[in-house]
């Protein structure tokens, strides 16, 4: 009797993911934004910093697809050049938070005892402080920059990942494959990073996807307040801030940056929820 061909885990994930129309829509948005971020020098028809006083606050037209702002700069070009900044903030900040949360969660769940208690009390302390105000306090003492924003967002957003990884490690460390590795002489670091961590990455992947959307929202909020990306470098948040005084005379200068933020956050949220469903064994049994 012919055995059915083996289906790899990535093919299984993709098969489950593509059944979810919302997840596919989110993936399409994410891939489109990634393409715009990579190809932005060739997509933007104008220099995003080019001032043209002859075309101030022009409505959308064939010449300027999304209109112009209060300095005559092309809104579409500025949106396109803002895409890599927003996505870079999301990926770097989440990378930092996932790194911190994974290491602390793994070690806390594996070693337990006083180290577990110390880590979890620190998590409780961090979660009791409003993250946005903590970021504002840190920025108040330092010069605002895009790299500072990424580090601060990442350093204040690791608590959820830490809890998820700790819970997974606690449920896995008593399994037979861990005991077998210990009997074969594997050390703690090998067991942690070669046996436990790969099996605990499912919730981390979902959390990271959703965390990118949150980091982009935080960066946009900080840039809107003038504490994030500084002009003339365009970002979606500071584009909204600069457009506040022109709401009545130029709706397009606020609508299009707002839509860019909305679609980006929506895309990552849809993809994250789709990954959560695709990786949940209770749903896919």
Short mmCIF file of C-alpha atoms in Angstrom, two decimals:
data_model
loop_
_atom_site.label_atom_id
_atom_site.label_comp_id
_atom_site.label_asym_id
_atom_site.label_seq_id
_atom_site.Cartn_x
_atom_site.Cartn_y
_atom_site.Cartn_z
CA UNK A 1 0.00 0.00 0.00
CA UNK A 2 1.41 3.38 -1.01
CA UNK A 3 2.16 5.72 1.89
CA UNK A 4 0.79 9.26 1.62
CA UNK A 5 3.51 11.81 0.92
CA UNK A 6 4.85 13.62 3.96
CA UNK A 7 3.67 17.21 4.24
CA UNK A 8 6.11 19.58 5.92
CA UNK A 9 5.05 21.93 8.73
CA UNK A 10 5.39 25.06 6.56
CA UNK A 11 3.17 23.60 3.85
CA UNK A 12 0.63 22.63 6.48
CA UNK A 13 0.72 26.16 7.91
CA UNK A 14 0.26 27.72 4.47
CA UNK A 15 -2.63 25.38 3.65
CA UNK A 16 -4.41 26.32 6.87
CA UNK A 17 -3.60 30.00 6.48
CA UNK A 18 -4.93 30.34 2.96
CA UNK A 19 -8.30 28.95 4.05
CA UNK A 20 -8.72 32.06 6.20
CA UNK A 21 -9.75 34.89 3.87
CA UNK A 22 -9.03 37.55 6.47
CA UNK A 23 -5.51 36.22 7.00
CA UNK A 24 -4.91 36.15 3.23
CA UNK A 25 -6.11 39.77 3.00
CA UNK A 26 -3.76 40.71 5.86
CA UNK A 27 -0.86 38.91 4.17
CA UNK A 28 -1.59 40.75 0.91
CA UNK A 29 -1.52 44.10 2.73
CA UNK A 30 1.72 43.23 4.52
CA UNK A 31 3.45 42.06 1.34
CA UNK A 32 2.30 45.17 -0.54
CA UNK A 33 3.67 47.44 2.17
CA UNK A 34 6.93 45.50 2.20
CA UNK A 35 7.24 45.93 -1.57
CA UNK A 36 6.57 49.68 -1.24
CA UNK A 37 9.18 49.96 1.52
CA UNK A 38 11.83 48.18 -0.55
CA UNK A 39 11.04 49.89 -3.86
CA UNK A 40 10.20 53.38 -2.53
CA UNK A 41 12.94 55.26 -4.48
CA UNK A 42 11.44 53.96 -7.74
CA UNK A 43 7.76 54.24 -6.77
CA UNK A 44 7.73 57.83 -5.53
CA UNK A 45 7.31 60.24 -8.47
CA UNK A 46 8.77 63.26 -6.59
CA UNK A 47 11.38 64.11 -4.00
CA UNK A 48 9.49 63.97 -0.68
CA UNK A 49 11.30 67.07 0.61
CA UNK A 50 10.82 69.13 -2.57
CA UNK A 51 9.01 72.37 -1.72
CA UNK A 52 6.85 73.90 -4.45
CA UNK A 53 5.09 77.11 -3.38
CA UNK A 54 3.20 77.23 -6.69
CA UNK A 55 1.23 74.08 -5.83
CA UNK A 56 0.36 74.48 -2.14
CA UNK A 57 -2.56 72.34 -0.89
CA UNK A 58 -3.57 71.13 -4.33
CA UNK A 59 -6.29 68.43 -4.23
CA UNK A 60 -5.64 64.96 -5.66
CA UNK A 61 -5.13 65.06 -9.42
CA UNK A 62 -3.35 63.28 -12.25
CA UNK A 63 -0.20 65.27 -11.48
CA UNK A 64 -0.33 64.67 -7.71
CA UNK A 65 -2.29 61.49 -6.96
CA UNK A 66 -2.78 62.26 -3.25
CA UNK A 67 -2.54 66.05 -3.54
CA UNK A 68 0.09 68.32 -1.99
CA UNK A 69 0.64 69.60 1.54
CA UNK A 70 1.06 73.08 3.00
CA UNK A 71 4.54 73.41 1.44
CA UNK A 72 3.58 72.03 -1.97
CA UNK A 73 5.23 68.65 -1.32
CA UNK A 74 3.72 65.58 -2.97
CA UNK A 75 1.72 63.64 -0.36
CA UNK A 76 1.98 60.31 -2.21
CA UNK A 77 5.78 60.54 -2.37
CA UNK A 78 5.98 61.38 1.32
CA UNK A 79 3.73 58.44 2.17
CA UNK A 80 5.89 56.09 0.13
CA UNK A 81 9.09 57.35 1.80
CA UNK A 82 7.43 57.03 5.21
CA UNK A 83 6.64 53.34 4.69
CA UNK A 84 10.17 51.98 5.28
CA UNK A 85 10.51 54.08 8.44
CA UNK A 86 7.29 52.78 9.97
CA UNK A 87 8.04 49.17 9.03
CA UNK A 88 11.64 49.45 10.27
CA UNK A 89 10.38 50.71 13.63
CA UNK A 90 7.94 47.82 13.85
CA UNK A 91 10.44 45.09 13.00
CA UNK A 92 13.38 46.39 15.07
CA UNK A 93 11.25 47.20 18.12
CA UNK A 94 9.57 43.80 18.01
CA UNK A 95 12.91 42.10 17.47
CA UNK A 96 14.23 43.71 20.65
CA UNK A 97 11.12 42.88 22.67
CA UNK A 98 11.02 39.28 21.42
CA UNK A 99 14.71 38.82 22.22
CA UNK A 100 14.37 40.11 25.78
CA UNK A 101 11.08 38.34 26.45
CA UNK A 102 12.26 35.02 25.02
CA UNK A 103 15.47 34.89 27.05
CA UNK A 104 13.81 35.92 30.31
CA UNK A 105 10.76 33.70 29.75
CA UNK A 106 12.87 30.66 28.84
CA UNK A 107 15.20 30.95 31.80
CA UNK A 108 12.39 31.77 34.25
CA UNK A 109 10.30 28.78 33.19
CA UNK A 110 13.23 26.37 33.07
CA UNK A 111 15.08 27.25 36.28
CA UNK A 112 12.10 28.32 38.38
CA UNK A 113 12.75 29.16 42.03
CA UNK A 114 13.98 32.61 43.02
CA UNK A 115 14.88 33.54 39.44
CA UNK A 116 11.34 32.82 38.22
CA UNK A 117 9.87 34.85 41.09
CA UNK A 118 12.23 37.76 40.41
CA UNK A 119 11.48 37.82 36.67
CA UNK A 120 7.72 37.62 37.14
CA UNK A 121 7.67 40.37 39.78
CA UNK A 122 9.66 42.54 37.38
CA UNK A 123 7.10 41.75 34.67
CA UNK A 124 4.30 42.77 37.06
CA UNK A 125 6.13 46.00 37.85
CA UNK A 126 6.65 46.86 34.17
CA UNK A 127 3.03 46.08 33.31
CA UNK A 128 1.79 48.33 36.11
CA UNK A 129 3.46 51.35 34.47
CA UNK A 130 1.64 52.83 31.43
CA UNK A 131 3.98 52.03 28.54
CA UNK A 132 3.29 55.18 26.56
CA UNK A 133 4.02 57.46 29.51
CA UNK A 134 7.16 55.46 30.31
CA UNK A 135 8.33 56.06 26.73
CA UNK A 136 7.50 59.76 27.01
CA UNK A 137 9.49 60.00 30.25
CA UNK A 138 12.53 58.34 28.68
CA UNK A 139 12.41 60.55 25.60
CA UNK A 140 12.09 63.68 27.78
CA UNK A 141 15.65 63.17 29.02
CA UNK A 142 17.15 62.19 25.66
CA UNK A 143 17.28 63.67 22.18
CA UNK A 144 14.48 62.22 20.02
CA UNK A 145 15.69 59.95 17.21
CA UNK A 146 14.30 57.06 15.25
CA UNK A 147 16.77 54.58 16.77
CA UNK A 148 15.99 55.74 20.30
CA UNK A 149 12.28 55.24 19.58
CA UNK A 150 12.88 51.67 18.37
CA UNK A 151 15.00 50.76 21.40
CA UNK A 152 12.55 52.24 23.90
CA UNK A 153 9.49 50.61 22.31
CA UNK A 154 11.30 47.26 22.25
CA UNK A 155 12.61 47.61 25.81
CA UNK A 156 9.12 48.36 27.17
CA UNK A 157 7.13 45.78 25.18
CA UNK A 158 8.66 42.41 26.09
CA UNK A 159 6.42 41.44 29.02
CA UNK A 160 3.73 39.63 27.03
CA UNK A 161 6.30 37.55 25.16
CA UNK A 162 8.01 36.69 28.44
CA UNK A 163 4.77 35.36 29.93
CA UNK A 164 3.95 33.33 26.80
CA UNK A 165 7.39 31.72 26.55
CA UNK A 166 7.52 30.98 30.27
CA UNK A 167 4.16 29.22 30.12
CA UNK A 168 5.27 27.12 27.13
CA UNK A 169 8.56 26.16 28.78
CA UNK A 170 6.78 25.19 31.99
CA UNK A 171 4.53 22.85 30.02
CA UNK A 172 7.39 21.38 27.98
CA UNK A 173 10.28 20.93 30.39
CA UNK A 174 8.83 17.74 31.87
CA UNK A 175 8.26 16.05 28.49
CA UNK A 176 10.05 12.88 27.44
CA UNK A 177 12.23 14.53 24.80
CA UNK A 178 13.68 16.90 27.42
CA UNK A 179 14.35 14.05 29.83
CA UNK A 180 15.99 12.06 27.02
CA UNK A 181 18.25 14.99 26.15
CA UNK A 182 19.27 15.35 29.79
CA UNK A 183 20.03 11.61 30.07
CA UNK A 184 22.25 11.90 26.97
CA UNK A 185 24.30 14.57 28.76
CA UNK A 186 22.90 17.74 27.19
CA UNK A 187 23.57 20.86 29.25
CA UNK A 188 21.04 23.45 30.30
CA UNK A 189 21.84 25.85 27.45
CA UNK A 190 21.49 23.11 24.84
CA UNK A 191 18.19 21.95 26.30
CA UNK A 192 16.91 25.54 26.46
CA UNK A 193 17.87 26.73 23.01
CA UNK A 194 17.86 23.51 20.96
CA UNK A 195 14.97 21.58 22.49
CA UNK A 196 12.62 23.86 24.42
CA UNK A 197 12.82 27.14 22.52
CA UNK A 198 12.00 25.75 19.02
CA UNK A 199 8.88 24.15 20.48
CA UNK A 200 7.85 27.38 22.21
CA UNK A 201 8.08 29.66 19.17
CA UNK A 202 4.46 29.32 18.02
CA UNK A 203 2.99 31.91 20.43
CA UNK A 204 6.06 34.10 19.93
CA UNK A 205 5.45 34.22 16.16
CA UNK A 206 1.84 35.30 16.68
CA UNK A 207 2.77 37.83 19.35
CA UNK A 208 5.52 39.30 17.16
CA UNK A 209 3.15 39.76 14.23
CA UNK A 210 0.63 41.57 16.40
CA UNK A 211 3.42 43.49 18.13
CA UNK A 212 4.59 45.05 14.86
CA UNK A 213 1.20 46.72 14.49
CA UNK A 214 1.39 48.02 18.06
CA UNK A 215 4.91 49.38 17.57
CA UNK A 216 3.88 51.22 14.40
CA UNK A 217 0.97 52.80 16.29
CA UNK A 218 3.25 53.92 19.13
CA UNK A 219 5.79 55.41 16.69
CA UNK A 220 3.03 57.24 14.82
CA UNK A 221 1.68 58.64 18.09
CA UNK A 222 5.11 59.82 19.18
CA UNK A 223 5.82 61.39 15.79
CA UNK A 224 2.42 63.10 15.94
CA UNK A 225 3.45 64.64 19.26
CA UNK A 226 6.78 65.74 17.80
CA UNK A 227 8.82 63.23 19.82
CA UNK A 228 9.46 60.64 17.12
CA UNK A 229 10.79 61.00 13.59
CA UNK A 230 11.83 64.62 13.11
CA UNK A 231 11.03 66.70 10.00
CA UNK A 232 11.97 67.00 7.22
CA UNK A 233 12.24 63.19 7.26
CA UNK A 234 8.71 61.99 6.46
CA UNK A 235 6.80 59.55 8.62
CA UNK A 236 3.10 58.93 8.73
CA UNK A 237 2.84 60.31 12.26
CA UNK A 238 4.59 63.62 11.63
CA UNK A 239 2.66 64.03 8.37
CA UNK A 240 -0.53 63.98 10.44
CA UNK A 241 0.96 66.43 12.92
CA UNK A 242 1.91 68.89 10.18
CA UNK A 243 -1.55 68.60 8.64
CA UNK A 244 -3.50 69.56 11.77
CA UNK A 245 -3.80 73.22 10.75
CA UNK A 246 -5.11 72.37 7.28
CA UNK A 247 -8.03 70.07 8.07
CA UNK A 248 -10.60 72.46 6.65
CA UNK A 249 -8.70 73.47 3.52
CA UNK A 250 -7.08 70.14 2.60
CA UNK A 251 -8.73 66.93 3.78
CA UNK A 252 -6.28 64.80 1.81
CA UNK A 253 -3.25 65.75 3.91
CA UNK A 254 -4.77 63.91 6.89
CA UNK A 255 -6.91 61.22 5.25
CA UNK A 256 -4.13 59.49 3.30
CA UNK A 257 -1.53 59.25 6.14
CA UNK A 258 -4.32 58.10 8.46
CA UNK A 259 -5.40 55.46 5.95
CA UNK A 260 -1.79 54.26 5.61
CA UNK A 261 -1.54 53.73 9.38
CA UNK A 262 -4.98 52.10 9.49
CA UNK A 263 -4.27 49.65 6.65
CA UNK A 264 -0.85 48.72 8.04
CA UNK A 265 -2.16 47.99 11.52
CA UNK A 266 -5.19 46.18 10.08
CA UNK A 267 -2.98 44.03 7.83
CA UNK A 268 -0.71 42.89 10.65
CA UNK A 269 -3.64 42.27 13.00
CA UNK A 270 -5.46 40.16 10.40
CA UNK A 271 -2.29 38.19 9.66
CA UNK A 272 -1.57 37.68 13.36
CA UNK A 273 -5.08 36.42 14.05
CA UNK A 274 -4.84 34.12 11.03
CA UNK A 275 -1.53 32.69 12.26
CA UNK A 276 -3.05 32.16 15.69
CA UNK A 277 -5.91 30.15 14.20
CA UNK A 278 -3.65 28.22 11.82
CA UNK A 279 -1.25 27.23 14.60
CA UNK A 280 -3.92 26.31 17.14
CA UNK A 281 -4.23 22.50 17.27
CA UNK A 282 -7.67 22.72 18.91
CA UNK A 283 -9.09 24.49 15.85
CA UNK A 284 -7.32 22.30 13.28
CA UNK A 285 -7.94 18.85 14.77
#
